[in-house]
Each structure stands twice: as C-alpha cells, then as structure tokens.
PDB file of C-alpha atoms in Angstrom:
ATOM      1  CA  MET A 179      21.714   7.171  -3.502  1.00  0.00           C
ATOM      2  CA  ASN A 180      18.067   7.866  -4.305  1.00  0.00           C
ATOM      3  CA  TYR A 181      16.247  11.180  -4.621  1.00  0.00           C
ATOM      4  CA  LEU A 182      12.509  11.774  -4.587  1.00  0.00           C
ATOM      5  CA  PHE A 183      11.226  14.926  -6.259  1.00  0.00           C
ATOM      6  CA  ILE A 184       7.795  16.255  -5.336  1.00  0.00           C
ATOM      7  CA  ILE A 185       6.647  18.057  -8.452  1.00  0.00           C
ATOM      8  CA  ASP A 186       3.598  19.520 -10.155  1.00  0.00           C
ATOM      9  CA  PRO A 187       1.791  17.052 -12.406  1.00  0.00           C
ATOM     10  CA  PRO A 188       4.276  16.195 -15.199  1.00  0.00           C
ATOM     11  CA  GLU A 189       1.939  17.399 -17.948  1.00  0.00           C
ATOM     12  CA  LYS A 190       1.987  20.882 -16.371  1.00  0.00           C
ATOM     13  CA  LEU A 191       5.776  21.210 -16.066  1.00  0.00           C
ATOM     14  CA  ALA A 192       7.492  23.802 -18.218  1.00  0.00           C
ATOM     15  CA  LEU A 193      10.662  21.799 -18.849  1.00  0.00           C
ATOM     16  CA  TYR A 194      12.583  24.752 -20.267  1.00  0.00           C
ATOM     17  CA  LYS A 195      12.280  26.774 -17.038  1.00  0.00           C
ATOM     18  CA  ASP A 196      11.369  24.352 -14.235  1.00  0.00           C
ATOM     19  CA  THR A 197      14.102  24.030 -11.590  1.00  0.00           C
ATOM     20  CA  SER A 198      13.005  20.507 -10.652  1.00  0.00           C
ATOM     21  CA  ALA A 199      13.492  19.351 -14.239  1.00  0.00           C
ATOM     22  CA  LEU A 200      16.996  20.814 -14.315  1.00  0.00           C
ATOM     23  CA  LEU A 201      17.897  19.137 -11.018  1.00  0.00           C
ATOM     24  CA  MET A 202      16.510  15.794 -12.207  1.00  0.00           C
ATOM     25  CA  LYS A 203      18.505  16.058 -15.426  1.00  0.00           C
ATOM     26  CA  GLU A 204      21.706  16.654 -13.454  1.00  0.00           C
ATOM     27  CA  CYS A 205      20.959  13.698 -11.162  1.00  0.00           C
ATOM     28  CA  LEU A 206      20.546  11.464 -14.203  1.00  0.00           C
ATOM     29  CA  ARG A 207      23.838  12.745 -15.601  1.00  0.00           C
ATOM     30  CA  GLN A 208      25.516  11.763 -12.313  1.00  0.00           C
ATOM     31  CA  LYS A 209      23.815   8.336 -12.412  1.00  0.00           C
ATOM     32  CA  ILE A 210      21.744   9.035  -9.286  1.00  0.00           C
ATOM     33  CA  ASN A 211      18.472   7.097  -8.986  1.00  0.00           C
ATOM     34  CA  ILE A 212      15.577   9.530  -9.108  1.00  0.00           C
ATOM     35  CA  PHE A 213      11.879   9.180  -8.463  1.00  0.00           C
ATOM     36  CA  TYR A 214       9.030  11.649  -8.703  1.00  0.00           C
ATOM     37  CA  THR A 215       5.650  12.086  -7.107  1.00  0.00           C
ATOM     38  CA  THR A 216       2.997  14.764  -6.727  1.00  0.00           C
ATOM     39  CA  CYS A 217       1.446  16.153  -3.552  1.00  0.00           C
ATOM     40  CA  ASP A 218      -1.725  14.177  -4.278  1.00  0.00           C
ATOM     41  CA  ALA A 219       0.233  10.902  -4.109  1.00  0.00           C
ATOM     42  CA  ILE A 220       1.520  11.417  -0.555  1.00  0.00           C
ATOM     43  CA  SER A 221      -0.475  10.390   2.504  1.00  0.00           C
ATOM     44  CA  ILE A 222       0.150  10.358   6.248  1.00  0.00           C
ATOM     45  CA  ASP A 223      -1.972   8.176   8.522  1.00  0.00           C
ATOM     46  CA  SER A 224      -2.981   8.773  12.150  1.00  0.00           C
ATOM     47  CA  THR A 225       0.216   7.143  13.444  1.00  0.00           C
ATOM     48  CA  GLN A 226       2.273   9.385  11.146  1.00  0.00           C
ATOM     49  CA  ASN A 227       3.315   6.655   8.740  1.00  0.00           C
ATOM     50  CA  ILE A 228       4.034   8.134   5.328  1.00  0.00           C
ATOM     51  CA  GLU A 229       2.989   6.414   2.120  1.00  0.00           C
ATOM     52  CA  VAL A 230       4.113   7.682  -1.266  1.00  0.00           C
ATOM     53  CA  GLU A 231       3.156   6.495  -4.736  1.00  0.00           C
ATOM     54  CA  CYS A 232       6.081   7.340  -6.980  1.00  0.00           C
ATOM     55  CA  SER A 233       7.643   6.517 -10.332  1.00  0.00           C
ATOM     56  CA  GLN A 234      11.279   6.120 -11.250  1.00  0.00           C
ATOM     57  CA  ILE A 235      12.792   8.190 -14.019  1.00  0.00           C
ATOM     58  CA  LEU A 236      15.214   6.142 -16.068  1.00  0.00           C
TER      59      LEU A 236
END
C-alpha cells in the first residue's frame, strides 16, 4: 500500500507538533510506502488529468 501526504514545505514543518509528521512516522513503522508533495507540485490539466511531483520517504 502507498500513501501520499500533501504537506507544507518540509523546511516549514514543526516536526514536534505536526500531525502529518506523526502519521508518516507511524506509516514507516508499519512498513507502508509513503510519499510527500506540496500543493505547488500538483497540477490538473483541462481534461482533468492529475500530475503530481512527489518524493518517497525511506
């Protein structure tokens, strides 16, 4: 199973209180493949195809 998290830019995350970071940590513990992206890296064209630039967290 794969999960994609849409998050604030990583350099702006407050890891000690960010819910997304806690969820990603738990996914890693359960050996779930996780990826992240930001809103700026998502696009939808005129035919409603979605393109996402993302990175995997290992």
